[in-house]
């Protein structure tokens, strides 16, 4: 039975030593696991020494086994103190050094004294029955110097009490469990060893049974830590998976943005961006890592940008339109929206920039297409009108021509037939009247007949005309200012033609400013009362009037390559 129990103690101790030795090997900072591994290994060795002492046949052999036992006990004491120091961290260092020093002195005395520190002399060996098995015990003269070793056990108990109390006060829960259990087993070990060595108890030394209790308690506590570590590792792994999913989602959001998307810190350092950012700016991913947001803009735009950034950080968001400077130093107009966010407790700005050049190019292209369609429609209308006019006038003119030629032939006779000549002249008059009717019909179409008068607010005329010309004005970056006098009277007019006149003047102003810099196109609209009349004014800072300004109201006179020269002529006709 003794062999089975002590073999089980050794096997259990070595198993625990291997587990926690592997923990230390994988994580060298886990010094508590290293101390536990040394203690468990020493406990297994102590169990083997105790089996050896219980089966010796001579005093000399017993002395050798006891010498090995004392070395292992020294290792256990040192590793136990080290475990408390590294695992609990609450023991006093001077007490720990005192325990280790006193146990080391005892080990030194054990090898210098004959036969050892426990006995001055060994008289005989005798056999007793222990746990159903015959074992050997020793009889001899106890050595008083064994108190050095026993005093080290007392100091060890004091060290454990101090570490437990300090840990409990500091709120370290495990100090109460570990310290108390170790103290109980150390006290029991001290008592049993004291009575055996002083020959007051006929039993062999069974210190390994007490130390394996300490090993089991310490191993259980370390196992709980390992379980908690495994749970934490699993939670960490799950959190890492969630963070990976969140990162993928964030990446997808960044990449799906319709423009360049980026994140920068309070000092302007770019910390994240999407591929559209690299495409719009021309900078690579490596270059973007060391960039600041201010490097993407002109120096003269930075004061405005700094104000916008400050407003975004203080109010939460801001929008502005500014030129972005690419890596090749070309500028591209962008519309930026910036929103304040918190990243790891620090304020950042998320910015999204939309390239306006493509939108403006599309708007300009659409306007050009509309203009071309209008020109085609105008040409088609003029062609249809001219065809109709030619068709309507051709017949009466042909009648007039043929009758005039017939009259000429009659007049060449010596005696012309006056009755026939009179009929020819009547036909010419009829054809002429028909041609005049055709021309009147055309005039009616162009003049729209009688005007439909209604009450008109002066400011409404400008607003309606500006609404109709909005696309042209925006595509040309025209800055509009209005100056409308107060208390202007309501007047009666045919609204549609007057609006058409103002619209025509606004479009002419846009055309006149076409060669201006996009940032220097200004249109000024004003209306005031002047000696019983309302004066509407449309002013621009364009190229000005041609050298012969008197001809601008002539029909079919145009200064534009694609113009028909009818706009101002028709406008003057409408106003008159």
XYZ file of C-alpha atoms in Angstrom:
576
model
C 0.000 0.000 0.000
C 2.869 2.353 0.856
C 4.493 1.783 -2.520
C 1.217 2.487 -4.330
C 0.464 5.699 -2.416
C 3.988 7.143 -2.720
C 4.146 6.170 -6.403
C 0.855 7.951 -6.997
C 2.183 11.029 -5.164
C 5.274 11.042 -7.380
C 3.257 10.483 -10.572
C 0.728 13.211 -9.764
C 3.489 15.645 -8.857
C 5.429 14.952 -12.049
C 2.277 15.324 -14.149
C 1.522 18.719 -12.668
C 5.186 19.682 -12.997
C 5.166 18.807 -16.706
C 1.988 20.828 -17.362
C 3.171 23.982 -15.666
C 6.727 23.548 -16.900
C 5.302 23.645 -20.426
C 3.336 26.769 -19.494
C 6.558 28.465 -18.387
C 8.404 27.251 -21.482
C 5.739 28.788 -23.728
C 5.542 31.982 -21.639
C 8.847 32.775 -19.944
C 7.322 35.595 -17.927
C 5.158 33.073 -15.985
C 7.735 32.612 -13.197
C 5.067 31.362 -10.776
C 4.579 28.353 -13.078
C 8.350 27.751 -13.047
C 8.411 27.802 -9.227
C 5.475 25.394 -9.133
C 7.219 23.076 -11.600
C 10.352 22.982 -9.393
C 8.299 22.340 -6.261
C 6.221 19.563 -7.847
C 9.346 17.904 -9.283
C 11.073 18.112 -5.893
C 7.983 16.637 -4.214
C 8.118 13.664 -6.591
C 11.821 13.236 -5.765
C 11.053 13.490 -2.043
C 8.438 10.725 -2.375
C 11.090 8.533 -4.005
C 13.585 9.311 -1.184
C 10.983 8.446 1.455
C 10.335 5.068 -0.230
C 14.093 4.566 -0.280
C 14.401 5.340 3.466
C 11.502 2.986 4.266
C 13.256 0.111 2.482
C 16.959 0.562 3.460
C 18.954 -2.263 5.056
C 21.849 -0.350 6.675
C 22.426 2.927 8.592
C 24.850 4.129 5.926
C 22.236 3.649 3.196
C 19.673 5.458 5.366
C 22.111 8.362 5.821
C 22.558 8.673 2.040
C 18.800 8.690 1.477
C 18.366 11.312 4.214
C 21.023 13.520 2.586
C 19.093 13.456 -0.720
C 15.865 14.109 1.183
C 17.381 17.229 2.764
C 18.473 18.623 -0.640
C 14.974 18.130 -2.040
C 13.447 19.751 1.042
C 15.741 22.760 0.481
C 14.542 22.996 -3.158
C 10.901 22.763 -2.073
C 11.344 25.556 0.479
C 12.997 27.862 -2.067
C 10.421 27.134 -4.776
C 7.537 27.585 -2.308
C 8.835 31.011 -1.258
C 9.394 31.897 -4.916
C 5.861 30.827 -5.808
C 4.335 33.049 -3.111
C 6.522 35.945 -4.240
C 5.696 35.687 -7.961
C 2.092 34.485 -7.711
C 0.774 36.592 -4.835
C 3.359 39.367 -4.805
C 2.449 40.279 -1.219
C 5.215 38.730 0.943
C 7.976 40.774 2.524
C 11.293 40.268 0.741
C 13.394 40.248 3.912
C 11.260 37.453 5.357
C 11.584 35.488 2.125
C 15.364 35.903 2.171
C 15.465 34.897 5.844
C 13.582 31.648 5.180
C 15.764 30.752 2.197
C 18.957 31.738 4.017
C 18.165 29.706 7.140
C 17.212 26.647 5.074
C 20.467 26.999 3.109
C 22.445 27.112 6.383
C 20.683 23.932 7.461
C 21.636 22.261 4.156
C 25.258 23.300 4.640
C 25.299 21.883 8.180
C 23.712 18.677 6.911
C 26.744 18.004 4.694
C 29.353 19.094 7.244
C 28.057 17.178 10.274
C 28.447 13.421 10.766
C 26.313 11.599 9.978
C 23.858 14.516 9.311
C 22.066 17.455 10.867
C 19.269 15.272 12.266
C 21.260 12.629 14.188
C 24.511 12.723 16.091
C 24.647 8.936 15.669
C 22.436 6.166 14.265
C 22.283 3.135 16.555
C 20.043 0.704 14.690
C 17.328 0.182 12.092
C 14.128 -1.608 12.916
C 11.052 -2.741 11.020
C 7.485 -1.648 11.774
C 4.104 -2.142 10.114
C 2.841 1.017 8.377
C -0.281 1.086 6.205
C -0.195 -2.686 5.984
C 3.418 -2.846 4.819
C 6.723 -3.478 6.617
C 8.912 -0.355 6.579
C 12.239 0.693 8.104
C 12.640 3.372 10.749
C 15.810 4.563 12.451
C 16.846 4.830 16.103
C 19.655 7.151 17.115
C 20.710 10.235 19.041
C 18.931 13.417 17.833
C 21.220 16.308 16.857
C 20.307 19.607 18.609
C 21.308 21.538 15.457
C 18.231 20.181 13.703
C 16.515 23.200 15.255
C 18.039 25.235 12.387
C 15.857 23.368 9.901
C 12.837 23.445 12.187
C 13.306 27.184 12.761
C 13.271 27.671 8.993
C 9.847 25.971 8.948
C 8.627 28.395 11.622
C 9.933 31.346 9.586
C 8.234 29.878 6.514
C 4.949 29.789 8.430
C 5.439 33.421 9.513
C 6.185 34.386 5.900
C 2.984 32.668 4.734
C 0.879 34.378 7.423
C 2.329 37.776 6.512
C 1.824 37.278 2.765
C -1.749 36.064 3.300
C -2.670 38.984 5.560
C -1.128 41.602 3.258
C -2.836 40.066 0.237
C -6.203 39.940 1.977
C -5.934 43.630 2.919
C -4.977 44.475 -0.660
C -8.054 42.672 -1.981
C -6.150 39.741 -3.542
C -8.729 36.968 -3.054
C -6.471 34.100 -4.048
C -3.950 34.991 -1.320
C -6.412 33.749 1.326
C -6.920 30.385 -0.411
C -3.289 29.738 -1.341
C -1.713 31.147 1.821
C -4.069 29.412 4.254
C -3.804 25.986 2.604
C -0.006 26.197 2.412
C 0.162 27.291 6.056
C -1.984 24.341 7.218
C 0.148 21.767 5.402
C 3.432 23.373 6.531
C 2.301 23.323 10.170
C 1.182 19.690 9.911
C 4.483 18.793 8.233
C 6.488 20.560 10.934
C 4.650 18.758 13.738
C 4.974 15.302 12.159
C 8.659 15.775 11.335
C 9.399 17.113 14.826
C 7.941 14.042 16.577
C 9.576 11.581 14.176
C 13.067 13.103 14.410
C 12.862 13.374 18.186
C 11.708 9.725 18.232
C 8.398 10.498 19.894
C 6.451 8.764 17.106
C 7.167 5.395 15.522
C 6.414 6.351 11.928
C 8.595 7.001 8.911
C 9.063 10.536 7.539
C 6.059 11.261 5.277
C 6.760 14.902 4.308
C 5.883 14.249 0.646
C 2.255 13.561 1.616
C 1.987 17.063 3.084
C 3.876 18.683 0.249
C 1.665 16.987 -2.334
C -1.284 18.613 -0.572
C 0.394 21.968 -1.059
C 1.134 21.062 -4.686
C -2.493 20.061 -5.247
C -3.793 23.327 -3.757
C -1.348 25.422 -5.756
C -2.047 23.415 -8.894
C -5.792 23.891 -8.467
C -5.354 27.643 -8.132
C -3.060 27.771 -11.156
C -5.521 25.602 -13.068
C -8.273 28.081 -12.274
C -6.024 30.783 -13.670
C -5.442 28.654 -16.755
C -9.193 28.174 -17.166
C -9.748 31.897 -16.790
C -6.924 32.517 -19.247
C -8.501 30.067 -21.684
C -11.867 31.817 -21.329
C -10.197 35.178 -21.823
C -8.299 33.814 -24.810
C -11.540 32.500 -26.284
C -13.272 35.814 -25.634
C -10.290 37.611 -27.130
C -10.423 35.359 -30.169
C -14.140 36.042 -30.555
C -13.511 39.756 -30.121
C -10.738 39.628 -32.698
C -13.145 37.891 -35.069
C -15.760 40.565 -34.399
C -13.157 43.280 -34.907
C -12.129 41.584 -38.144
C -15.757 41.549 -39.267
C -16.146 45.190 -38.241
C -12.926 46.009 -40.088
C -14.217 44.280 -43.210
C -17.518 46.153 -42.908
C -15.691 49.454 -42.418
C -13.454 48.693 -45.398
C -16.526 47.918 -47.494
C -18.146 51.191 -46.409
C -14.964 53.113 -47.189
C -14.618 51.510 -50.604
C -18.305 51.929 -51.500
C -18.229 55.682 -50.897
C -19.052 57.644 -54.080
C -15.918 59.783 -53.708
C -12.624 60.002 -51.868
C -13.132 59.063 -48.204
C -10.517 59.649 -45.526
C -10.019 59.996 -41.767
C -7.576 62.432 -40.190
C -6.657 63.403 -36.639
C -6.900 66.768 -34.906
C -3.431 67.738 -36.160
C -4.375 66.810 -39.742
C -2.537 63.455 -39.948
C -4.217 61.147 -42.479
C -4.827 57.807 -40.719
C -7.167 56.017 -43.127
C -8.404 56.362 -46.693
C -10.037 54.456 -49.537
C -8.777 53.597 -53.015
C -10.731 56.503 -54.519
C -8.608 58.812 -52.343
C -5.447 57.466 -53.998
C -7.063 57.766 -57.432
C -8.219 61.358 -56.909
C -4.993 62.615 -55.301
C -2.477 60.551 -57.260
C -0.617 59.531 -54.080
C 0.213 55.896 -53.326
C -0.691 54.121 -50.103
C 2.863 54.444 -48.769
C 2.943 58.163 -49.558
C -0.453 58.752 -47.946
C 0.732 57.294 -44.616
C 2.995 60.259 -43.912
C 0.740 62.978 -45.339
C -1.309 65.640 -43.636
C -4.611 66.961 -44.932
C -3.254 70.469 -45.522
C -0.838 69.121 -48.166
C -3.790 68.505 -50.513
C -4.709 72.175 -50.897
C -3.286 75.493 -52.035
C -1.544 77.628 -49.376
C -3.940 80.503 -50.069
C -6.916 78.196 -49.332
C -5.554 77.018 -45.956
C -7.012 79.888 -43.853
C -10.494 79.049 -45.139
C -9.861 75.324 -44.610
C -8.533 75.846 -41.071
C -11.696 77.752 -40.193
C -13.801 74.955 -41.685
C -11.877 72.268 -39.776
C -12.240 74.184 -36.503
C -15.968 74.575 -37.153
C -16.292 70.843 -37.891
C -14.489 69.884 -34.661
C -16.608 72.288 -32.618
C -20.030 71.951 -34.296
C -19.822 68.402 -35.656
C -19.881 68.896 -39.446
C -19.093 71.326 -42.247
C -19.351 71.536 -46.039
C -17.229 73.501 -48.464
C -16.138 73.627 -52.101
C -12.422 73.990 -52.788
C -9.734 72.981 -55.292
C -7.817 69.781 -54.470
C -4.155 69.748 -55.552
C -3.094 66.398 -57.000
C 0.391 64.925 -56.835
C 1.098 66.216 -60.366
C 0.175 69.735 -59.089
C -2.993 69.924 -61.175
C -6.111 71.201 -59.423
C -9.519 69.559 -59.407
C -12.601 71.193 -57.916
C -14.120 69.099 -55.099
C -17.080 69.386 -52.775
C -16.131 68.245 -49.252
C -18.318 67.135 -46.359
C -16.523 66.695 -43.015
C -17.992 65.078 -39.882
C -16.464 64.856 -36.391
C -16.035 61.339 -34.911
C -14.352 59.895 -31.810
C -11.593 57.310 -32.383
C -10.114 55.782 -29.198
C -11.404 58.769 -27.263
C -9.733 61.334 -29.524
C -11.506 63.652 -32.000
C -11.043 62.929 -35.706
C -12.668 64.123 -38.921
C -14.192 61.862 -41.553
C -14.095 63.643 -44.889
C -15.674 62.740 -48.202
C -14.747 64.626 -51.361
C -16.810 64.571 -54.556
C -15.067 65.439 -57.827
C -17.117 68.242 -59.381
C -15.215 68.357 -62.667
C -17.094 65.413 -64.175
C -20.448 66.779 -62.997
C -19.702 70.202 -64.389
C -18.451 68.712 -67.632
C -21.690 66.740 -67.866
C -23.758 69.862 -67.138
C -21.827 71.850 -69.751
C -22.173 69.033 -72.254
C -25.909 68.840 -71.541
C -26.235 72.589 -71.988
C -24.335 72.389 -75.254
C -26.576 69.570 -76.429
C -29.651 71.576 -75.472
C -28.269 74.582 -77.297
C -27.560 72.483 -80.365
C -31.071 71.048 -80.237
C -32.495 74.551 -79.869
C -30.446 75.706 -82.831
C -31.577 72.712 -84.866
C -35.178 73.396 -83.883
C -34.716 77.060 -84.746
C -33.179 76.157 -88.089
C -35.948 73.668 -88.731
C -38.559 76.293 -87.876
C -36.868 78.864 -90.086
C -36.554 76.309 -92.848
C -40.206 75.380 -92.505
C -41.155 79.042 -92.333
C -39.052 79.928 -95.355
C -40.427 76.953 -97.304
C -43.960 77.929 -96.418
C -43.247 81.561 -97.242
C -41.667 80.611 -100.579
C -44.564 78.337 -101.383
C -47.200 80.930 -100.469
C -45.477 83.803 -102.272
C -44.362 81.822 -105.286
C -47.857 81.484 -106.781
C -48.948 85.162 -106.605
C -45.499 86.285 -107.725
C -45.633 83.878 -110.668
C -49.096 85.231 -111.575
C -47.829 88.794 -111.356
C -44.832 87.917 -113.533
C -46.839 86.112 -116.217
C -49.518 88.824 -116.323
C -46.900 91.546 -116.516
C -45.216 89.747 -119.419
C -48.609 89.347 -121.141
C -49.297 93.046 -120.673
C -45.927 93.849 -122.194
C -46.796 91.796 -125.261
C -50.180 93.486 -125.626
C -48.626 96.899 -125.339
C -46.246 96.002 -128.149
C -49.217 95.775 -130.559
C -50.319 98.837 -132.508
C -53.878 98.486 -131.255
C -53.779 96.735 -127.856
C -56.954 95.206 -126.507
C -57.732 97.483 -123.588
C -60.332 95.155 -122.130
C -57.849 92.294 -121.976
C -55.159 94.613 -120.629
C -57.545 95.735 -117.893
C -58.204 92.116 -116.939
C -54.451 91.455 -116.761
C -53.956 94.418 -114.429
C -56.826 93.197 -112.239
C -55.092 89.828 -111.950
C -51.824 91.541 -110.965
C -53.625 93.499 -108.227
C -55.257 90.315 -106.905
C -51.922 88.479 -106.804
C -50.304 91.404 -104.998
C -53.087 91.436 -102.384
C -52.579 87.720 -101.847
C -48.826 88.206 -101.305
C -49.575 90.985 -98.806
C -51.908 88.642 -96.915
C -49.124 86.077 -96.661
C -46.763 88.670 -95.204
C -49.453 89.842 -92.734
C -49.932 86.263 -91.642
C -46.191 85.906 -90.968
C -46.177 89.179 -89.005
C -49.109 87.935 -86.903
C -47.217 84.738 -86.100
C -44.093 86.647 -85.057
C -45.891 89.362 -83.095
C -48.266 86.884 -81.338
C -51.236 89.097 -81.976
C -52.675 91.358 -79.286
C -50.701 91.333 -75.975
C -52.354 89.721 -72.925
C -51.833 92.363 -70.239
C -51.690 91.411 -66.544
C -50.336 92.788 -63.248
C -46.621 92.121 -62.902
C -44.246 92.494 -59.904
C -40.857 93.815 -61.151
C -38.851 91.450 -58.927
C -40.851 88.447 -60.217
C -39.564 89.067 -63.734
C -35.940 88.749 -62.589
C -36.675 85.668 -60.460
C -38.446 83.852 -63.296
C -35.745 84.696 -65.821
C -33.000 83.587 -63.392
C -34.823 80.315 -62.787
C -34.971 79.667 -66.530
C -31.255 80.482 -66.927
C -30.111 78.648 -63.790
C -28.298 75.851 -65.627
C -26.312 78.243 -67.817
C -25.421 80.445 -64.844
C -24.241 77.554 -62.656
C -22.178 75.924 -65.394
C -20.477 79.263 -66.057
C -19.828 79.956 -62.317
C -21.543 83.342 -62.616
C -21.886 85.336 -59.368
C -25.241 87.154 -59.315
C -26.104 90.308 -57.401
C -29.500 92.023 -57.397
C -30.358 95.577 -56.453
C -34.103 96.188 -56.454
C -35.385 99.581 -55.370
C -37.977 99.730 -52.616
C -41.682 100.397 -53.205
C -41.624 99.695 -56.938
C -45.101 99.874 -58.479
C -46.938 96.968 -60.012
C -47.305 97.485 -63.760
C -49.362 95.913 -66.554
C -47.576 93.973 -69.261
C -47.637 90.812 -71.297
C -45.527 88.744 -68.832
C -44.184 86.043 -71.159
C -42.576 88.296 -73.816
C -41.054 90.599 -71.164
C -39.591 87.598 -69.319
C -38.237 86.399 -72.644
C -36.513 89.754 -73.175
C -34.804 89.622 -69.731
C -33.847 85.973 -70.287
C -32.320 86.875 -73.646
C -30.289 89.690 -72.042
C -29.047 87.353 -69.267
C -27.939 84.746 -71.802
C -26.185 87.420 -73.846
C -24.380 88.501 -70.645
C -23.233 84.908 -70.022
C -21.919 84.710 -73.577
C -20.081 88.030 -73.134
C -18.276 86.688 -70.012
C -17.307 83.392 -71.606
C -13.610 84.369 -71.913
C -13.417 85.639 -68.311
C -11.667 83.642 -65.578
C -14.296 81.370 -63.912
C -13.725 83.182 -60.620
C -14.355 86.587 -62.232
C -17.814 86.398 -63.786
C -20.243 88.844 -62.206
C -23.810 89.623 -63.260
C -25.595 92.620 -61.732
C -29.381 92.965 -62.032
C -31.157 96.142 -60.970
C -34.554 97.797 -61.263
C -35.551 101.358 -60.386
C -38.232 103.907 -61.157
C -37.155 106.704 -63.501
C -39.474 109.585 -64.507
C -42.603 107.513 -64.778
C -40.878 104.452 -66.248
C -39.430 101.287 -64.776
C -35.808 100.780 -65.783
C -34.551 97.192 -65.816
C -30.759 96.836 -66.063
C -28.648 93.758 -66.852
C -24.905 94.429 -66.445
C -21.930 92.115 -66.866
C -18.128 92.414 -66.801
C -17.646 90.668 -70.118
C -16.058 91.674 -73.412
C -18.309 94.713 -73.968
C -20.085 95.976 -77.127
C -18.637 95.663 -80.642
C -17.126 98.569 -82.572
C -20.484 99.327 -84.280
C -22.954 99.186 -81.341
C -25.729 100.808 -83.400
C -26.120 97.623 -85.439
C -26.740 95.249 -82.534
C -30.516 95.689 -82.907
C -30.453 95.032 -86.656
C -32.147 91.848 -87.709
C -29.758 89.019 -88.687
C -26.756 90.924 -87.354
C -24.863 88.814 -84.800
C -21.433 88.988 -83.104
C -21.605 85.254 -82.226
C -20.467 82.663 -84.794
C -23.568 80.544 -84.189
C -26.035 83.422 -83.696
C -28.929 84.258 -86.024
C -28.962 87.938 -85.107
C -32.656 87.962 -84.202
C -32.544 88.042 -80.363
C -32.047 91.764 -79.738
C -34.113 92.723 -82.770
C -37.074 90.698 -81.505
C -36.502 91.978 -77.937
C -36.685 95.594 -79.090
C -39.817 94.824 -81.090
C -41.479 93.255 -78.031
C -40.616 96.192 -75.741
C -41.835 98.730 -78.298
